[in-house]
Coordinates of C-alpha atoms and ligand atoms in Angstrom, one line a residue:
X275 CA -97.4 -11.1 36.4
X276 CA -95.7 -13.3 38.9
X277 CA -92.2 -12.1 38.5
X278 CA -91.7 -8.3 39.3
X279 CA -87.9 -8.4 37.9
X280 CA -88.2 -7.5 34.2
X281 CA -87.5 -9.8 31.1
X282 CA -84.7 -8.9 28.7
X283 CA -84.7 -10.1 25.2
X284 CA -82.2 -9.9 22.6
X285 CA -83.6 -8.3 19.4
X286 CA -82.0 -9.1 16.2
X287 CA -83.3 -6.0 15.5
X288 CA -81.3 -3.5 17.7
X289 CA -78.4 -6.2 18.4
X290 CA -79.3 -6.0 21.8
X291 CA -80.6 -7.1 24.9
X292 CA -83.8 -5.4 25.2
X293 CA -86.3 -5.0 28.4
X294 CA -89.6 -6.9 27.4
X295 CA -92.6 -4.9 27.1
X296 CA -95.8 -6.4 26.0
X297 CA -97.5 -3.9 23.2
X298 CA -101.0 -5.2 24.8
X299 CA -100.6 -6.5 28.2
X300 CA -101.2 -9.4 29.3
X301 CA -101.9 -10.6 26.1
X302 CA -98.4 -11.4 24.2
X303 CA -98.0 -12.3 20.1
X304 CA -95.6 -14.8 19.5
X305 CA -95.2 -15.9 15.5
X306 CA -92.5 -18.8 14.7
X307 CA -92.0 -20.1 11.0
X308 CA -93.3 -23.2 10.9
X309 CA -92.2 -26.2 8.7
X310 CA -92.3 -26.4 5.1
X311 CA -93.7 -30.0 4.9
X312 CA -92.2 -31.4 1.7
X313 CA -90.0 -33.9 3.9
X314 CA -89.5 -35.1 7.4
X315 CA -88.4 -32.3 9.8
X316 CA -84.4 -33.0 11.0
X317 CA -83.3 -32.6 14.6
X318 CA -82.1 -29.0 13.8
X319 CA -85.3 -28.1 12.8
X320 CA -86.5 -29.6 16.1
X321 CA -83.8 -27.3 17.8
X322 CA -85.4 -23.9 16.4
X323 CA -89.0 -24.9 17.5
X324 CA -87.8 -26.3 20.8
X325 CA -86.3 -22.5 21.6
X326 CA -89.9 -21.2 20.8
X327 CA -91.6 -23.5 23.1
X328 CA -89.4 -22.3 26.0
X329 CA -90.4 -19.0 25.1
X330 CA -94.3 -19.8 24.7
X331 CA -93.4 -21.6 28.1
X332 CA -91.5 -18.8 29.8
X333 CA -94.5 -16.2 28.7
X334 CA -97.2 -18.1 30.0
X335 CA -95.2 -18.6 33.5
X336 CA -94.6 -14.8 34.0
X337 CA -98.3 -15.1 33.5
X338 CA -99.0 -13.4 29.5
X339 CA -101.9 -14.7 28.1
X340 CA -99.8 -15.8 25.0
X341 CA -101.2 -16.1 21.3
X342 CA -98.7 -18.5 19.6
X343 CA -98.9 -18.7 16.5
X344 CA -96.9 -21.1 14.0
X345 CA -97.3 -21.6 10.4
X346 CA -97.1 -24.8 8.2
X347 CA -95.5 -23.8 4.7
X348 CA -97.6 -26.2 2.3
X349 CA -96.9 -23.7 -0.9
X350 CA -94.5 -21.3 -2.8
X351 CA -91.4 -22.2 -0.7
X352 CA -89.1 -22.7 -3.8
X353 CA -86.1 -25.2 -4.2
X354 CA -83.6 -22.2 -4.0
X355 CA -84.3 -18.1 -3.4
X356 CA -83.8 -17.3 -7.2
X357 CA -87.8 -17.0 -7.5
X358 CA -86.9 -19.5 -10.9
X359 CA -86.8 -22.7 -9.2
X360 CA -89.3 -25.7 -8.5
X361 CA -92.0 -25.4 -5.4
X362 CA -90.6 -27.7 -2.8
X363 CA -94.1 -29.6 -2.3
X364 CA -94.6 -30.0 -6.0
X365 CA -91.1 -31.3 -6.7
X366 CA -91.8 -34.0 -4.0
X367 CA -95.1 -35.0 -5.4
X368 CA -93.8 -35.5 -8.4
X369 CA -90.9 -37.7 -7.6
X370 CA -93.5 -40.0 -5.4
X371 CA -95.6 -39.6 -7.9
X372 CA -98.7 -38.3 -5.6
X373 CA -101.2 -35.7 -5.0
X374 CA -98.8 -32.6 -3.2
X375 CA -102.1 -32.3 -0.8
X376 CA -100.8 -35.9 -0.1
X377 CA -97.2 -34.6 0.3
X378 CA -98.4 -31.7 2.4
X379 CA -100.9 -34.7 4.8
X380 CA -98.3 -36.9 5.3
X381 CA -95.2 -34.5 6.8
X382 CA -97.7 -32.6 8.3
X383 CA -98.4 -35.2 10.4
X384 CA -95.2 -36.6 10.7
X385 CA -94.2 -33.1 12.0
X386 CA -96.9 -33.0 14.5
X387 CA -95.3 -36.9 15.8
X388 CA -92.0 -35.7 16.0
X389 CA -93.3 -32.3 18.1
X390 CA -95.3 -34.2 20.4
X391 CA -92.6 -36.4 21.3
X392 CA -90.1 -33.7 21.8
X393 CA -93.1 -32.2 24.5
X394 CA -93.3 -29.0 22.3
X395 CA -96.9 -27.7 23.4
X396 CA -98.3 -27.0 20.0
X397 CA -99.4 -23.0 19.0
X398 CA -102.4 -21.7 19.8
X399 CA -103.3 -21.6 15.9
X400 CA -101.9 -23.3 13.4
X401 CA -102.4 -21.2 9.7
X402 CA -101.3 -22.9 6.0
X403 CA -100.5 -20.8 3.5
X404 CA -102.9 -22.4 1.1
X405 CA -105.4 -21.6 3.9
X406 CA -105.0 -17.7 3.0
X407 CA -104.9 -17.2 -0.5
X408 CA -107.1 -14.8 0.0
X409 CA -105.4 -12.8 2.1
X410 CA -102.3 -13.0 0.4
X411 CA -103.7 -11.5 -3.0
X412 CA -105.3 -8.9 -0.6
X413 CA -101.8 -7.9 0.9
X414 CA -99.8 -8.2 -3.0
X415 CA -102.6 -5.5 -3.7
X416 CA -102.1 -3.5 -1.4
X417 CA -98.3 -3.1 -1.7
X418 CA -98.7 -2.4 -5.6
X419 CA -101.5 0.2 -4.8
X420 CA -98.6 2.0 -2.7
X421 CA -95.9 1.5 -5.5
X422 CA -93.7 -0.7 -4.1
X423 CA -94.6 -3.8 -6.5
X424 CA -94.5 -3.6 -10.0
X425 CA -96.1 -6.2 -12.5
X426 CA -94.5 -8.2 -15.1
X427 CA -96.5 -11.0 -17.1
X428 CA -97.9 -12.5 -14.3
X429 CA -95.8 -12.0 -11.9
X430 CA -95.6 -9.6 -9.4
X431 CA -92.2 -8.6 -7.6
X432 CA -91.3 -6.2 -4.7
X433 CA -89.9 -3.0 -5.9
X434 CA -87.0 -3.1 -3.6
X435 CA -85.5 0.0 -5.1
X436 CA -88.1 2.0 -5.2
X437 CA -88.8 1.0 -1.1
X438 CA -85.1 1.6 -0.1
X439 CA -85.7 5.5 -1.2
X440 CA -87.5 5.5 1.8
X441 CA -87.3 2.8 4.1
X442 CA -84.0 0.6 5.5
X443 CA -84.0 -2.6 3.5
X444 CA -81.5 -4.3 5.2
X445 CA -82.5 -3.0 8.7
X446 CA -82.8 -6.7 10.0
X447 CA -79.8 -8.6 8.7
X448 CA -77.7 -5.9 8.3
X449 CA -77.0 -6.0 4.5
X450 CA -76.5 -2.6 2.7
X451 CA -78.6 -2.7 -0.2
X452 CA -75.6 0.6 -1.5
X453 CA -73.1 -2.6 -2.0
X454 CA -75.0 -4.6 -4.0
X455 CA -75.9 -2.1 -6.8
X456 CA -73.3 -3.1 -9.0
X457 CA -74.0 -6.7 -9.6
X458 CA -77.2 -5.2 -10.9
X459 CA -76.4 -5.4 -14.5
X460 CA -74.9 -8.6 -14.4
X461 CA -77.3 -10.6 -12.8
X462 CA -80.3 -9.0 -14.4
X463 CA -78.8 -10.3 -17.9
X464 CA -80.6 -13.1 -19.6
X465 CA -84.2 -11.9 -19.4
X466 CA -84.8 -11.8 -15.5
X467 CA -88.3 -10.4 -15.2
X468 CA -87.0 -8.3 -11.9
X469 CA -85.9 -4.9 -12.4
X470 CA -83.0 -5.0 -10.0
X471 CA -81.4 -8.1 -8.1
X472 CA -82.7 -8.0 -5.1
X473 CA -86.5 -7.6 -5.8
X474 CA -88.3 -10.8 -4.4
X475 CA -91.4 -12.6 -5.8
X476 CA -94.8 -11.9 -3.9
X477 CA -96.7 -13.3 -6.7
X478 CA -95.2 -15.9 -9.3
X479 CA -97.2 -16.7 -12.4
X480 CA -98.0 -20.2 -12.4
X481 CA -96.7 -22.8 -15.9
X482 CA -99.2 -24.8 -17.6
X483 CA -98.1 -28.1 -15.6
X484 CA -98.3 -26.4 -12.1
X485 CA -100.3 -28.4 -10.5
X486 CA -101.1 -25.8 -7.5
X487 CA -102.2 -22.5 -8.4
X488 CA -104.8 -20.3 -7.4
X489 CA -107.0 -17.3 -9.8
X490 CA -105.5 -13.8 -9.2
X491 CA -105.6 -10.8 -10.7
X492 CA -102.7 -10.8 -12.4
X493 CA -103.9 -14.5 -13.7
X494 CA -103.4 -18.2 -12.4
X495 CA -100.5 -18.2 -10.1
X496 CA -99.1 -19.1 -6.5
X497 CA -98.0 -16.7 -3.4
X498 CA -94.4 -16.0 -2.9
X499 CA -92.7 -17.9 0.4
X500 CA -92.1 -14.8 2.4
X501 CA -95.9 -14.0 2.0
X502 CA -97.4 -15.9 3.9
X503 CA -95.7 -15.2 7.0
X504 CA -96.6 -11.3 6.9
X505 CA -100.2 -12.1 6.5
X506 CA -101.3 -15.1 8.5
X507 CA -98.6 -13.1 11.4
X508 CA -100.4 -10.1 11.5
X509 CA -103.9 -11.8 10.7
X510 CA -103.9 -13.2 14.0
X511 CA -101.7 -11.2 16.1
X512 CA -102.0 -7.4 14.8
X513 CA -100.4 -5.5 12.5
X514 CA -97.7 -4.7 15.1
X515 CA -97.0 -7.8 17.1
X516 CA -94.3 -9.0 19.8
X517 CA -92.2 -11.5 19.2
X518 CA -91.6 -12.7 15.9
X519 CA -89.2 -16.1 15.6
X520 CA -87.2 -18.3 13.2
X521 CA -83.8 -20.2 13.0
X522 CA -80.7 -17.9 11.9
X523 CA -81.2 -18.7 8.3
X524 CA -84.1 -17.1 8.2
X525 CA -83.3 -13.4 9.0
X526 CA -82.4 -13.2 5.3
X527 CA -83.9 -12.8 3.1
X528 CA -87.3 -14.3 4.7
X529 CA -88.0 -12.1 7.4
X530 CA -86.0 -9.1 5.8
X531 CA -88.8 -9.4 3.1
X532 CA -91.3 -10.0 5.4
X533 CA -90.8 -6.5 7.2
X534 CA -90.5 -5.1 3.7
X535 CA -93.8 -6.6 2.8
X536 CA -95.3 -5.0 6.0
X537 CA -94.0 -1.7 5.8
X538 CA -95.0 -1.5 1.9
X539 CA -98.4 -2.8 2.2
X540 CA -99.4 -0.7 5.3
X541 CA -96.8 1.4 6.2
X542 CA -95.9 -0.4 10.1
X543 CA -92.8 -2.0 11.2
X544 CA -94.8 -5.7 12.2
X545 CA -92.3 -6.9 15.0
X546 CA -91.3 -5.2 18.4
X547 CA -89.0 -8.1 19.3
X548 CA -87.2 -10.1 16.4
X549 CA -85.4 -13.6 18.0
X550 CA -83.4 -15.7 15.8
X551 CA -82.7 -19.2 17.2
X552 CA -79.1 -20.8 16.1
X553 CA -78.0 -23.4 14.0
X554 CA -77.7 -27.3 15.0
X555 CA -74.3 -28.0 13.1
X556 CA -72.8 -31.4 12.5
X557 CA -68.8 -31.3 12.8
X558 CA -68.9 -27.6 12.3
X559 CA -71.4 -27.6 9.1
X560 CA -75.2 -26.3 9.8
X561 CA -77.6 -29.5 9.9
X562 CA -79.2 -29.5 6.5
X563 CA -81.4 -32.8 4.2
X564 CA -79.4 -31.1 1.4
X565 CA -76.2 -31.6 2.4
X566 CA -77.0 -34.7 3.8
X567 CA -76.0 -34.7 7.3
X568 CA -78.8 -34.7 9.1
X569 CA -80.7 -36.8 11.7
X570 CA -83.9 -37.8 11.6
X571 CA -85.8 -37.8 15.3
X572 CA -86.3 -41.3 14.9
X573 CA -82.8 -41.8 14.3
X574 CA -81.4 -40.4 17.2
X575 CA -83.8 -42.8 19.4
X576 CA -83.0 -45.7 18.2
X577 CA -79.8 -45.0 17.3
X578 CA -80.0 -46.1 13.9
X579 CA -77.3 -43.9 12.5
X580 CA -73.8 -44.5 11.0
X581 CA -72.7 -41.4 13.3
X582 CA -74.5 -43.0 16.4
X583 CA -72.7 -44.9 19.2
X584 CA -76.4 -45.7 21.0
X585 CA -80.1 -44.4 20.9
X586 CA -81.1 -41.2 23.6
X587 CA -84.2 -40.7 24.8
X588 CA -86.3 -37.7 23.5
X589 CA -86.0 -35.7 27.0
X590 CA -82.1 -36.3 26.4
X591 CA -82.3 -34.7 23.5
X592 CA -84.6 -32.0 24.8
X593 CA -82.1 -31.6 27.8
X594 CA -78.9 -32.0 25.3
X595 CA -80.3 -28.8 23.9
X596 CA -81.7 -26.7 26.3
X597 CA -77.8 -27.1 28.1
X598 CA -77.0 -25.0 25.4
X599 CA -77.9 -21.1 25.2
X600 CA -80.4 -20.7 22.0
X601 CA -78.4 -18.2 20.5
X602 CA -74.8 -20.5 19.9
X603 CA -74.3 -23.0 17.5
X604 CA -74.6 -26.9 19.3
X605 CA -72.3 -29.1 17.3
X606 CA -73.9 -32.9 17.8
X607 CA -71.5 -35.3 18.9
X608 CA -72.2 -38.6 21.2
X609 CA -70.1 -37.7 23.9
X610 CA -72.1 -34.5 24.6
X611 CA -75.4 -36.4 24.2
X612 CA -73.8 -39.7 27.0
X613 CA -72.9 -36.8 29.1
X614 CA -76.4 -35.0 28.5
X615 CA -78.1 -38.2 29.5
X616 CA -76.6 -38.8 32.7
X617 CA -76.9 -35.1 34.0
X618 CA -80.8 -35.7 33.2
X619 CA -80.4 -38.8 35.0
X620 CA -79.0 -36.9 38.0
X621 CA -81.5 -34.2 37.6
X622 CA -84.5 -36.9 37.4
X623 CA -83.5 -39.2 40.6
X624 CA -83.2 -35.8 42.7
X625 CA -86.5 -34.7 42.3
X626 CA -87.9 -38.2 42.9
X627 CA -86.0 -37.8 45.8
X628 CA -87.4 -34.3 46.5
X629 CA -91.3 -35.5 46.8
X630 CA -90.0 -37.8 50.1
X631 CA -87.4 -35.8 51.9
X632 CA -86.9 -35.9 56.1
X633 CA -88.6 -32.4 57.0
X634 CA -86.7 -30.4 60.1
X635 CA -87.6 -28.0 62.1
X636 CA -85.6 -25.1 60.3
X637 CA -83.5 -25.0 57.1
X638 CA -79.9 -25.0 57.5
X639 CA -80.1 -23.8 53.3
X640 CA -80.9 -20.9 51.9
X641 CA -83.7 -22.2 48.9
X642 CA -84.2 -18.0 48.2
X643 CA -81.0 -17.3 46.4
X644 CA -81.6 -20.7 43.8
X645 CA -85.2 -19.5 43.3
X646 CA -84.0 -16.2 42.9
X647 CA -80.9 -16.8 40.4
X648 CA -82.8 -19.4 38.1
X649 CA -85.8 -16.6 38.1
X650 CA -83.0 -14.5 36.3
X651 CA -81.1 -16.1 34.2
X652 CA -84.8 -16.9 32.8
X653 CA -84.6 -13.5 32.2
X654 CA -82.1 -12.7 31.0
X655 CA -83.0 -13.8 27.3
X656 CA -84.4 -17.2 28.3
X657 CA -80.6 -18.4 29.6
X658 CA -81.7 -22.1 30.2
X659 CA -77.7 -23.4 30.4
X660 CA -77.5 -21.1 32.9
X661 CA -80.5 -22.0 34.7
X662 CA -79.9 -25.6 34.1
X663 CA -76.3 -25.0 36.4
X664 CA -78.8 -23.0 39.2
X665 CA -81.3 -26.3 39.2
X666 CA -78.1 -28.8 39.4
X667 CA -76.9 -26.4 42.9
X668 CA -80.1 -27.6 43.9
X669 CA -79.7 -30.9 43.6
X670 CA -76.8 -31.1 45.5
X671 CA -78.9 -29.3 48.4
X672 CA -81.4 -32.6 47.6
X673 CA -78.8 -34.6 48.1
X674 CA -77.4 -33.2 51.1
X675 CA -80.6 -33.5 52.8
X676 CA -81.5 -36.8 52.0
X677 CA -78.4 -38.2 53.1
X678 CA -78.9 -35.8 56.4
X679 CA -76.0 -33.0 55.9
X680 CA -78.7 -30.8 55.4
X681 CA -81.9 -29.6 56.6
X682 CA -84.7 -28.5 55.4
X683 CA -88.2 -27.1 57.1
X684 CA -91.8 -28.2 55.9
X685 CA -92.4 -24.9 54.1
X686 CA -89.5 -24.6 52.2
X687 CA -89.7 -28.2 50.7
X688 CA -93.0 -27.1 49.9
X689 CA -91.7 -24.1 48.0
X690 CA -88.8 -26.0 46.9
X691 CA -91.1 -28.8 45.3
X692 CA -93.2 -26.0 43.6
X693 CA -90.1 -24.7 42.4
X694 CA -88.6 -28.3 40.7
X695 CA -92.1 -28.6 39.1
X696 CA -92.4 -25.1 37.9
X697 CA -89.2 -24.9 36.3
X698 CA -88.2 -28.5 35.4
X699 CA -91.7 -29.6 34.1
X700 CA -93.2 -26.5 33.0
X701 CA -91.0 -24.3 31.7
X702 CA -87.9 -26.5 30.8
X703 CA -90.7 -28.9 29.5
X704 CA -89.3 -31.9 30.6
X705 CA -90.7 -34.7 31.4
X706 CA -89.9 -37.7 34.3
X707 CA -89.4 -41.2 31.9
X708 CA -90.0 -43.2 35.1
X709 CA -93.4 -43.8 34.8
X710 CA -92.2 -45.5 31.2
X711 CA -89.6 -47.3 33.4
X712 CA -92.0 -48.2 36.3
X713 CA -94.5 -50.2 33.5
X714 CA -91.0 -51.8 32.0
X715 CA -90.5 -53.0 35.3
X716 CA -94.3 -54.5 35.7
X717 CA -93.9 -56.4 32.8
X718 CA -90.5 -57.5 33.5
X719 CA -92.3 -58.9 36.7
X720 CA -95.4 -60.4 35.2
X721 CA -93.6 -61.9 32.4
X722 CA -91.1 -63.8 35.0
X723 CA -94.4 -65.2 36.6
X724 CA -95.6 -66.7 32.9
X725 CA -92.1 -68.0 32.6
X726 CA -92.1 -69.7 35.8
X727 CA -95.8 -71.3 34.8
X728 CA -95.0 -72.4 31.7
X729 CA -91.4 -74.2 32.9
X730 CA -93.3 -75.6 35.3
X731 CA -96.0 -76.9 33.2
X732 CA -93.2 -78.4 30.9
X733 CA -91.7 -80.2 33.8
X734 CA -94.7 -81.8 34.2
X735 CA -95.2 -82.4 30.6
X736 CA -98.1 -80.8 30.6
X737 CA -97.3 -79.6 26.9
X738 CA -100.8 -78.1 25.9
X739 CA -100.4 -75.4 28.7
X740 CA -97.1 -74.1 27.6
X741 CA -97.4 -74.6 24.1
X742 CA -100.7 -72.4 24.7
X743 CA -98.8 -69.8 27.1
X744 CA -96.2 -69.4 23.8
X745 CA -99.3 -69.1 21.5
X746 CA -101.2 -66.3 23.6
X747 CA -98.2 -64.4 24.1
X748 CA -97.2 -64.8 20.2
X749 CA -100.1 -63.1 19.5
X750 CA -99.5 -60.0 21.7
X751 CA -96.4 -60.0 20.1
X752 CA -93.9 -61.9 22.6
X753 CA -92.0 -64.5 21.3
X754 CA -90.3 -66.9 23.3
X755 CA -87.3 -68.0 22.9
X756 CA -86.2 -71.8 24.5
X757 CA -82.8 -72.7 25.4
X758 CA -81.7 -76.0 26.9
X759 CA -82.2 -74.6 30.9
X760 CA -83.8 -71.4 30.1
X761 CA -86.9 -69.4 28.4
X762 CA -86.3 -65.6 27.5
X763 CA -88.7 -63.3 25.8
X764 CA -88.7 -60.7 23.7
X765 CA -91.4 -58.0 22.5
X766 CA -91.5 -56.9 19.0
Ligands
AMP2090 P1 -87.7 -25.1 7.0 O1 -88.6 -26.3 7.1 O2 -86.5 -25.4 6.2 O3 -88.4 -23.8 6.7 O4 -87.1 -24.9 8.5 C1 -87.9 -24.9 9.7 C2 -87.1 -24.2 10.8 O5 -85.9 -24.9 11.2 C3 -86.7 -22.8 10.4 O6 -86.9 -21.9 11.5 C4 -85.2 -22.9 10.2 O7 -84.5 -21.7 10.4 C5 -84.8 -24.0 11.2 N1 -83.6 -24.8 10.9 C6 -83.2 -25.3 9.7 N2 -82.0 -26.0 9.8 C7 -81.6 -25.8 11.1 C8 -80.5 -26.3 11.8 N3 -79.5 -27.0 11.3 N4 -80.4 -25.9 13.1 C9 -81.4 -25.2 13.7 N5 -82.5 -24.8 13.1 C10 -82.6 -25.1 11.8
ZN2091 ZN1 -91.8 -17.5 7.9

């Protein structure tokens, strides 16, 4: 371990900031609910996987040999949590009138572009739910063999009754089981299968025109959502694990059910830490497809958005988040984004600055106390705002000693350099857009030179040269456009 300061975390669990200790050190589980890939992921969605990156990144940099695992929900995530509704996936393939493996192909890999492009370093394994079936009939028999599941034509629910006798449903999210009794009656009116409200589906009979569905015991049918999670979670990373993750939607009733499943199935509390990542809102309202105001990625690049003054750049919009703690709400607007993008700027130029400054003899700063602070705001509960404000001290120290206020010796600017590169590139996981810039710039260059050839061929009406310099360059895609004095280009 490289740090000797210790980590604090806050668990959702306790409501606290708890100090980190690994259950099997070095080795470290991390689990973060994946996607359900029935449509393209939204930025907020991007938000939540971004916060456990840092942590995956964070980990690793203490130096825990991290297991990161993050699911891909291709089945039984329903269209609302009433257990009654359509499965996401299906719904979709329906409506495009395709296969829902075809569904499931298609945003999987669209998820996978939009990660990638955000610099999200993907999980160590990957699981589907349809990829543990299996598993999951294992686990529903398991909790019925213990009582707390009961059967009812084909379906099998969670006995969430019978398992608050004993355990604290509610333990996560804080809901008291006690003061919901009394809607009992009402809402189990009408033929509801469950025996009391709150009892969730961990097995749902499949219909005639369900299209996925897989033999069980209890007859064709199809996991329920929070499933999936407790078994591929503890199938890679122990029946106790670490840190278990999600966006602030999720505590309930996903991973409330989830530790219920765990519990009744083999009697252990699954996660040491619980971490809850909040919401990307939009004016004040939580960044949803269903309510319709939410961004795509792509969108916010290109800036192709009735709610967009201009495009950012994907390490913008890494650094527009990460200048926010994980745990508040970040409303979008454009003015924080413009201001986001030129503190990147700012941040950028100084460590391009930082790879050539005048060395002195001694340091007339003190790089110990930056180093030192951004180590612990790290951790304390992966504070990047806080670190962010430590790094941009720095860069006034950068520029105070390139414009000679300052001094600094060899060996610090060598630690200071490690220290930009650590904590910039590796664990804030952004990454320099110059090199993008810099090959701009080349063919900003070259294409003047073709220019200059080709006016000069016209003005010696050599016509079959530039009419050939416009056809080659057509073909790669670069028009040219002739005015009376002038030839611009542009590349579609
Ligand atoms: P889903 O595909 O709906 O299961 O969501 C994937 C992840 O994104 C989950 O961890 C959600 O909690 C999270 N999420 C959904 N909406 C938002 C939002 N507006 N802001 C941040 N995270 C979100
Ligand atoms: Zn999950």
């Amino acid at each position: 371990m490289s740090e000797s300061k210790p980590l604090y975390i806050y668990n959702s669990l306790s409501g606290k900031k708890e100090v980190f200790e690994a259950i099997n050190p070095p080795f470290v589980g991390l689990y973060s609910c994946g996607p359900t890939v029935y449509s393209d992921v939204h930025l907020g969605n991007v938000r939540t996987f971004l916060t456990f990156d840092i942590v995956y990144r964070y980990l690793s940099y203490l130096g825990y040999n991290v297991r990161y695992v993050r699911n891909i929900t291709d089945v039984g995530h329903l269209l609302d949590d009433s257990d009654d509704g359509d499965d996401k996936i299906e719904t979709r393939a329906r409506l495009e009138k395709i296969e829902p493996m075809e569904i499931v192909q298609k945003y999987t890999n669209g998820f996978h572009d939009t990660v990638k492009t955000f610099n999200l370093i993907p999980p160590s394994i990957e699981p589907t739910a349809t990829g543990h079936i299996i598993e999951q009939i294992e686990m529903v028999e398991r909790i019925l063999a213990n009582g707390y599941a009961y059967e009812v034509n084909g379906s099998v629910y969670f006995d969430v009754k019978k398992y608050a006798e004993k355990y604290n449903y509610g333990e996560l999210s804080g809901r008291k089981i006690e003061d919901q009794l009394e809607q009992t009656r009402d809402s189990l009116e009408g033929g509801n299968e469950k025996r009391f409200f709150a009892d969730f589906a961990i097995w749902k009979k499949a219909s005639k025109e369900t299209i996925m569905k897989w033999p069980s015991p209890w007859g064709d049918g199809v996991p329920g959502w929070h499933l999936e999670c407790s078994v591929m979670s503890t199938k890679y990373l122990g029946q106790q694990f670490d840190i278990h993750g999600g966006g602030m939607d999720l505590k309930f009733p996903h991973h409330e059910c989830e530790i219920a499943q765990s519990v009744g199935a083999d009697g252990v509390n699954p996660v040491k830490y619980w971490m809850h990542g909040n919401m990307l809102t939009v004016n004040g309202t939580k960044m949803s497809k269903s309510l319709g105001n939410s961004f795509l990625p792509h969108e916010l690049i290109s800036g192709d958005h009735e709610l967009l003054d201009k495009g950012y750049s994907p390490m913008t919009i890494r650094f527009f988040f990460l200048q926010a703690n994980y745990r508040s709400t970040v409303d979008f607007s454009n003015e924080a984004l413009q201001a986001a993008e030129k503190g990147f700027k700012r941040l950028m130029n100084a460590i391009e600055l930082l790879q050539n400054l005048p060395k002195s003899d001694k340091s007339s700063i003190d790089i110990n106390k930056l180093i030192q602070n951004s180590n612990q705001s790290m951790n304390d509960d992966f504070n990047t705002p806080v670190t962010i404000a430590y790094l941009f001290d720095g860069v006034k120290m950068i520029n105070s000693i390139n414009d000679g206020k300052e001094e600094i010796s060899e060996a610090d600017l060598t630690v200071l350099q490690k220290f930009y590169n650590d904590f910039v590139f590796n664990i804030l996981g952004l990454q320099s857009e110059t090199s993008d810039s810099k090959s701009n710039n080349v063919l900003e260059n070259v294409m003047d030179v073709v220019l200059k050839l080709r006016s000069q061929a016209k003005e010696n009406k050599d016509w079959s040269t530039a009419d050939l310099i416009r056809d080659e360059l057509k073909s790669l895609n670069i028009t040219i456009k002739d005015s009376k004095d002038t030839s611009t280009w542009d590349y579609e």
